[in-house]
Amino acid sequence: MRLGLDVRRLQAPAPVNEPAEAAMHPARTRLREAGGAIAAAWFLLCGCSVSFPIEPALFDLLVAMPGGVKRVQVKTTTCKTKDGWMVSVGRRPYSPGNRAGLVPYDPDDIDYFFIADGELRLYLIPSRALAGRVQVLLRNYGQFAVGSLRSLWPDAAPAA
């Protein structure tokens, strides 16, 4: 102080309370919005390069896999029936009012479906395994499960 030095930076900062951050938690209702990012992160963690198409396309991701660049359609589901997680794997072709029914993807248009269910189990299913279908029960495709991100859900995560 005798030297006239500014010592304010040496004082402890005031505590910061951020109640909004404390209230944040993952919710199943946001799974649809997070699906592409979850899929991209999984592929990146596997060492694959990922690209998102700029223009609307029948696929959501282009992934450079060991066997070449693959087209991946990302799907999520929060629909749990008494038999398990049900997911729509069809697409809605353009129609006035967007009211056309679901049609299956052509296996020549995409290579894989990446699916995250409401418990964050992850599946990578070849499109040919789902050819002709617009909805599937995921328990029938357990051999294509590639992991889980279940730890992202807090123990008291809402069922919504």
Short mmCIF file of C-alpha atoms in Angstrom, two decimals:
data_model
loop_
_atom_site.label_atom_id
_atom_site.label_comp_id
_atom_site.label_asym_id
_atom_site.label_seq_id
_atom_site.Cartn_x
_atom_site.Cartn_y
_atom_site.Cartn_z
CA MET A 1 0.00 0.00 0.00
CA ARG A 2 2.89 2.36 0.79
CA LEU A 3 4.12 1.88 -2.78
CA GLY A 4 0.72 2.79 -4.21
CA LEU A 5 0.21 -0.53 -5.98
CA ASP A 6 -3.27 -1.66 -7.00
CA VAL A 7 -3.88 -4.89 -5.03
CA ARG A 8 -7.57 -5.35 -5.87
CA ARG A 9 -6.77 -8.30 -8.14
CA LEU A 10 -5.31 -10.16 -5.17
CA GLN A 11 -8.59 -10.10 -3.27
CA ALA A 12 -10.85 -13.13 -3.41
CA PRO A 13 -13.60 -12.76 -6.01
CA ALA A 14 -17.19 -12.57 -4.83
CA PRO A 15 -18.95 -15.95 -4.98
CA VAL A 16 -21.12 -16.43 -8.05
CA ASN A 17 -24.46 -18.15 -7.63
CA GLU A 18 -25.99 -19.38 -10.87
CA PRO A 19 -29.30 -21.03 -9.97
CA ALA A 20 -30.28 -21.44 -13.64
CA GLU A 21 -27.34 -23.78 -14.23
CA ALA A 22 -28.16 -25.81 -11.15
CA ALA A 23 -31.65 -26.39 -12.52
CA MET A 24 -30.40 -27.69 -15.90
CA HIS A 25 -30.80 -31.40 -16.61
CA PRO A 26 -31.16 -33.64 -19.65
CA ALA A 27 -34.71 -34.53 -20.63
CA ARG A 28 -36.05 -37.17 -23.00
CA THR A 29 -38.24 -34.52 -24.57
CA ARG A 30 -35.06 -33.01 -26.08
CA LEU A 31 -33.70 -36.27 -27.49
CA ARG A 32 -34.89 -35.51 -31.03
CA GLU A 33 -32.93 -32.24 -31.15
CA ALA A 34 -29.80 -33.92 -29.74
CA GLY A 35 -29.88 -37.01 -31.99
CA GLY A 36 -27.57 -35.73 -34.72
CA ALA A 37 -25.02 -34.42 -32.21
CA ILE A 38 -25.11 -37.70 -30.26
CA ALA A 39 -24.55 -39.70 -33.46
CA ALA A 40 -21.75 -37.39 -34.63
CA ALA A 41 -20.03 -37.61 -31.24
CA TRP A 42 -20.23 -41.42 -31.27
CA PHE A 43 -18.69 -41.64 -34.74
CA LEU A 44 -15.99 -39.10 -33.83
CA LEU A 45 -15.13 -41.09 -30.70
CA CYS A 46 -14.77 -44.13 -32.98
CA GLY A 47 -12.19 -42.24 -35.04
CA CYS A 48 -14.44 -41.47 -38.02
CA SER A 49 -14.75 -38.09 -39.73
CA VAL A 50 -18.29 -36.72 -39.85
CA SER A 51 -19.96 -34.22 -42.16
CA PHE A 52 -23.45 -32.73 -42.05
CA PRO A 53 -25.07 -32.07 -45.44
CA ILE A 54 -25.70 -28.41 -46.19
CA GLU A 55 -28.69 -29.03 -48.45
CA PRO A 56 -31.66 -31.14 -47.40
CA ALA A 57 -30.79 -34.77 -48.11
CA LEU A 58 -32.22 -38.21 -47.38
CA PHE A 59 -29.37 -38.77 -44.91
CA ASP A 60 -28.36 -36.79 -41.83
CA LEU A 61 -24.63 -37.52 -41.75
CA LEU A 62 -21.80 -38.52 -44.07
CA VAL A 63 -19.33 -40.66 -42.13
CA ALA A 64 -15.85 -41.66 -43.32
CA MET A 65 -15.66 -45.26 -42.09
CA PRO A 66 -12.93 -47.81 -42.79
CA GLY A 67 -15.03 -49.18 -45.67
CA GLY A 68 -15.55 -45.75 -47.26
CA VAL A 69 -17.93 -42.82 -46.85
CA LYS A 70 -21.35 -43.94 -45.62
CA ARG A 71 -24.70 -42.14 -45.55
CA VAL A 72 -26.33 -42.29 -42.11
CA GLN A 73 -29.91 -41.49 -41.18
CA VAL A 74 -30.33 -40.57 -37.48
CA LYS A 75 -33.50 -41.54 -35.62
CA THR A 76 -34.51 -41.20 -31.99
CA THR A 77 -37.44 -42.51 -30.01
CA THR A 78 -39.17 -41.73 -26.76
CA CYS A 79 -42.04 -44.11 -27.51
CA LYS A 80 -41.94 -47.06 -25.13
CA THR A 81 -44.62 -49.69 -25.48
CA LYS A 82 -45.25 -52.75 -23.31
CA ASP A 83 -42.99 -54.62 -25.74
CA GLY A 84 -40.13 -52.10 -25.71
CA TRP A 85 -38.91 -49.04 -27.59
CA MET A 86 -40.68 -48.40 -30.90
CA VAL A 87 -39.01 -46.17 -33.50
CA SER A 88 -40.22 -44.78 -36.81
CA VAL A 89 -37.68 -45.52 -39.53
CA GLY A 90 -39.76 -44.19 -42.41
CA ARG A 91 -39.74 -40.81 -44.04
CA ARG A 92 -42.54 -38.50 -45.01
CA PRO A 93 -42.36 -37.48 -48.67
CA TYR A 94 -43.21 -33.89 -49.47
CA SER A 95 -46.92 -33.23 -49.83
CA PRO A 96 -49.13 -30.16 -49.36
CA GLY A 97 -49.56 -29.73 -45.61
CA ASN A 98 -46.97 -32.48 -45.06
CA ARG A 99 -49.76 -35.00 -44.50
CA ALA A 100 -48.50 -37.92 -46.58
CA GLY A 101 -47.98 -41.22 -44.80
CA LEU A 102 -44.57 -42.64 -43.96
CA VAL A 103 -42.71 -44.51 -46.67
CA PRO A 104 -39.63 -46.69 -46.17
CA TYR A 105 -36.17 -45.47 -47.06
CA ASP A 106 -34.63 -47.05 -50.13
CA PRO A 107 -31.53 -49.00 -49.00
CA ASP A 108 -29.73 -47.57 -52.04
CA ASP A 109 -30.22 -44.03 -50.62
CA ILE A 110 -28.75 -44.57 -47.14
CA ASP A 111 -26.30 -47.08 -45.69
CA TYR A 112 -27.06 -47.06 -41.95
CA PHE A 113 -29.59 -45.97 -39.37
CA PHE A 114 -28.11 -44.60 -36.16
CA ILE A 115 -30.81 -44.85 -33.48
CA ALA A 116 -30.94 -43.60 -29.88
CA ASP A 117 -33.79 -44.86 -27.72
CA GLY A 118 -35.31 -43.14 -24.68
CA GLU A 119 -32.77 -44.80 -22.37
CA LEU A 120 -29.91 -43.64 -24.63
CA ARG A 121 -29.06 -47.09 -25.91
CA LEU A 122 -27.40 -46.62 -29.28
CA TYR A 123 -27.86 -48.77 -32.38
CA LEU A 124 -26.10 -48.78 -35.75
CA ILE A 125 -28.32 -50.78 -38.09
CA PRO A 126 -27.57 -51.44 -41.77
CA SER A 127 -30.36 -50.00 -43.91
CA ARG A 128 -30.84 -53.35 -45.65
CA ALA A 129 -31.84 -54.88 -42.27
CA LEU A 130 -34.77 -52.43 -42.11
CA ALA A 131 -35.66 -52.35 -45.82
CA GLY A 132 -39.38 -51.94 -46.45
CA ARG A 133 -40.21 -51.03 -42.83
CA VAL A 134 -41.45 -47.71 -41.50
CA GLN A 135 -41.54 -48.66 -37.81
CA VAL A 136 -39.61 -51.23 -35.78
CA LEU A 137 -39.38 -52.56 -32.24
CA LEU A 138 -35.77 -52.08 -31.18
CA ARG A 139 -35.59 -55.18 -28.98
CA ASN A 140 -35.60 -57.19 -32.22
CA TYR A 141 -32.36 -55.48 -33.30
CA GLY A 142 -30.24 -55.98 -30.17
CA GLN A 143 -27.39 -57.44 -32.23
CA PHE A 144 -26.88 -53.94 -33.67
CA ALA A 145 -26.57 -52.17 -30.28
CA VAL A 146 -23.26 -50.29 -30.12
CA GLY A 147 -23.37 -48.75 -26.66
CA SER A 148 -25.22 -46.57 -24.22
CA LEU A 149 -25.07 -43.05 -22.89
CA ARG A 150 -27.36 -43.89 -19.96
CA SER A 151 -25.08 -42.07 -17.54
CA LEU A 152 -26.26 -38.76 -19.04
CA TRP A 153 -29.68 -39.24 -17.46
CA PRO A 154 -29.76 -38.16 -13.83
CA ASP A 155 -31.22 -40.77 -11.48
CA ALA A 156 -34.37 -38.71 -11.16
CA ALA A 157 -34.72 -37.93 -14.88
CA PRO A 158 -38.31 -37.23 -15.85
CA ALA A 159 -39.98 -39.98 -17.86
CA ALA A 160 -41.32 -37.43 -20.36
#
